[in-house]
C-alpha positions as MATLAB code, in Angstrom:
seq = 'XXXXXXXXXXXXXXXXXXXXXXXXXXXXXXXXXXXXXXXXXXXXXXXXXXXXXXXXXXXXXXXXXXXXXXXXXXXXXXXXXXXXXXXXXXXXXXXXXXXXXXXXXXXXXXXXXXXXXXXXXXXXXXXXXXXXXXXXXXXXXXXXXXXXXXXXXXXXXXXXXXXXXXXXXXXXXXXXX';
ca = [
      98.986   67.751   73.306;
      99.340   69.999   69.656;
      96.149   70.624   69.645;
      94.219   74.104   71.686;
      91.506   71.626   74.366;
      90.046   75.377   75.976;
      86.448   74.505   75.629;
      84.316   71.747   77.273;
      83.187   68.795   75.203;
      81.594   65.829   76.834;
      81.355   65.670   80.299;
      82.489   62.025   80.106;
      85.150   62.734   77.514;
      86.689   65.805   79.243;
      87.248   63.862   82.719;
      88.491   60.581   80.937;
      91.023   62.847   79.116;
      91.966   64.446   82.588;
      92.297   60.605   83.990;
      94.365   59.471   81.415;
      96.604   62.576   81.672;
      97.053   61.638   85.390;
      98.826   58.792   84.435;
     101.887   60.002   81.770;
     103.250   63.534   81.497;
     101.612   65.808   79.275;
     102.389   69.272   78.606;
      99.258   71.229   77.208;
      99.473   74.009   74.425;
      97.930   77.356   75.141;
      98.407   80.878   73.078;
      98.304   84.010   73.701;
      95.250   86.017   71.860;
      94.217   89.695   72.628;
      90.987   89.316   71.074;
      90.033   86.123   73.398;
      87.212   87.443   76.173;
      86.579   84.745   78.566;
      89.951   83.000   79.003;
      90.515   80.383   81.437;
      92.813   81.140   84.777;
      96.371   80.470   84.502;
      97.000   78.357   87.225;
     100.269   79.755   89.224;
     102.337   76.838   88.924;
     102.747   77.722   84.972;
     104.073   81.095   86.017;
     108.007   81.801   85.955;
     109.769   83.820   88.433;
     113.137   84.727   88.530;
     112.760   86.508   84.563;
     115.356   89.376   83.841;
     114.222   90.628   80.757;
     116.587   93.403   80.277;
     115.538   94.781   77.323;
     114.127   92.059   75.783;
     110.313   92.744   74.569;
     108.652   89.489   74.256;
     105.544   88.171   72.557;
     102.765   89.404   74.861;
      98.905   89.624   75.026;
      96.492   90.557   77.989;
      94.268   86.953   76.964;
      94.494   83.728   75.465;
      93.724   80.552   75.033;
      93.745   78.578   78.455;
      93.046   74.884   79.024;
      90.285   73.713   80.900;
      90.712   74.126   84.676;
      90.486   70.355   85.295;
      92.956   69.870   82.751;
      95.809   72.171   83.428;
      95.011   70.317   86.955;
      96.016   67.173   85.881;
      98.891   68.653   83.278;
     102.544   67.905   83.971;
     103.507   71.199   82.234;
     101.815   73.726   79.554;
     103.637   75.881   77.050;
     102.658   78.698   74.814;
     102.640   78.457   71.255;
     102.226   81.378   69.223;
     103.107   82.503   65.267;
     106.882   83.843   64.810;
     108.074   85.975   61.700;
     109.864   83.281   61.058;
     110.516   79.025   61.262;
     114.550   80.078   62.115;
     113.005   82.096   65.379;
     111.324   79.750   67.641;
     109.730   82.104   71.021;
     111.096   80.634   74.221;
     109.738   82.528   76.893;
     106.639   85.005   76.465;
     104.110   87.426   78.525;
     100.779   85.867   79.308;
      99.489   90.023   80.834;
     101.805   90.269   83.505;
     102.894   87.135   84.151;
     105.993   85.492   82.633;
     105.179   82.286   80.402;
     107.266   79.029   79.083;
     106.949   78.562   75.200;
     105.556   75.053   74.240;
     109.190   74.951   72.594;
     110.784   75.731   76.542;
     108.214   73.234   78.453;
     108.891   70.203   75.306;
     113.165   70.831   76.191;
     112.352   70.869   79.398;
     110.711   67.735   79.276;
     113.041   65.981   77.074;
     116.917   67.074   78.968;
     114.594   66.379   82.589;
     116.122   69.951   83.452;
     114.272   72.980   84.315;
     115.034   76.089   82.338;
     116.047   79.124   83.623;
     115.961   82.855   82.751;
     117.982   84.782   85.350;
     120.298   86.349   82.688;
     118.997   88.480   80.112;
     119.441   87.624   76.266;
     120.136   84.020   77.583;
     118.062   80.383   78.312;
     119.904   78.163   80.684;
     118.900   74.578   80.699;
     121.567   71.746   82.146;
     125.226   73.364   81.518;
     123.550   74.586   77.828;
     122.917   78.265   77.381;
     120.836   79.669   74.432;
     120.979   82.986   72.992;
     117.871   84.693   72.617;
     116.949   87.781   70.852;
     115.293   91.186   71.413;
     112.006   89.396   71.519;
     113.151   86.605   73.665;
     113.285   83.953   70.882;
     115.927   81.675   70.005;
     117.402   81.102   66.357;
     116.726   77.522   65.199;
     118.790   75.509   62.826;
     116.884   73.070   60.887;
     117.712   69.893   59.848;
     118.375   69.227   56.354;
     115.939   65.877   56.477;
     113.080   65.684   58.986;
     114.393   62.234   60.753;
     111.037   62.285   63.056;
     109.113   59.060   63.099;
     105.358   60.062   62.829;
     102.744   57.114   63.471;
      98.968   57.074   63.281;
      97.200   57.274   66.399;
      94.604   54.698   65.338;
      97.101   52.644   64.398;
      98.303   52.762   67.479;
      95.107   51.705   69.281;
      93.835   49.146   66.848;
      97.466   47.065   67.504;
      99.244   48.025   64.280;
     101.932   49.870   66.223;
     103.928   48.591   68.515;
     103.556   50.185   71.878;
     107.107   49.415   72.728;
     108.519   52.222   69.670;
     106.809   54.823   71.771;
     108.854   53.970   75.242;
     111.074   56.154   76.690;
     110.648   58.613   73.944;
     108.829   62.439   73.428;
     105.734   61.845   71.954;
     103.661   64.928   70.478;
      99.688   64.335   69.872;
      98.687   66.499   67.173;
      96.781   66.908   63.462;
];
């Protein structure tokens, strides 16, 4: 889900959310923020193991912005998104205090290839039989396309029948305004 969900709103809405997330996989975005005094917990299962950093110096912050407990319960994955210098340097791994974190960009590949990621190398992603390079800062280089070839539909069109349901099988499908 593109969207930060780290603060309670309905009682009602917040558990049908985590209901409805029982039923597909959804990876949920959190970010780091230093500045953040009450974060949620970081529920273990997020956490990687197995990092070598070398001398790689990720993005890092002691805080952030958490989903709610009863959501991350319920999540299939969550991933950090925070700003870059740059669109052509995409974070891939990052330090949530001292714990090591996937990027929203890692947990969405993840997702997509059905292979977990791995870090055991430093300056390098492994995911499959793929490696990616990645920088000082533990960020990969990205190569955009020269035409955005992404379908985007409206999510009321989607409930009020004017989409079909059957575009959306099988496929990566990012919630977001």
């Amino acid at each position: 889900l593109k969207f930060f969900i780290d603060r309670p709103k309905s009682d009602e809405g917040d558990k049908a959310l985590g209901e409805a997330m029982g039923k597909i996989k959804v990876i949920l975005q959190a970010r780091l923020d230093p500045e953040e005094a009450h974060p949620n917990p970081l529920p273990e299962r997020f956490v990687l193991k197995d990092v070598a950093w070398g001398k790689a110096r990720p993005l890092w912050a002691r805080s952030g912005w958490l989903p709610l407990p009863a959501l991350s319960k319920r999540a299939y994955d969550l991933g950090f998104l925070d700003s870059t210098d740059s669109v052509e340097r995409t974070p891939m791994i990052e330090r949530y205090g001292e714990k090591n974190v996937k990027s929203l960009y890692t947990a969405a590949l993840e997702l997509a290839l059905g292979k977990p990621a791995r870090f055991d190398t430093p300056g390098v992603m492994k995911i499959g039989h793929q490696q990616i390079a990645l920088d000082q800062a533990a960020m990969a280089k990205v190569r955009l396309p020269a035409a955005d070839k992404l379908e985007a539909y409206s999510f009321l069109d989607l409930i009020h029948g004017k989409v079909d349901a059957a575009a959306l099988a099988d496929r990566v499908v990012i919630l977001g305004y």
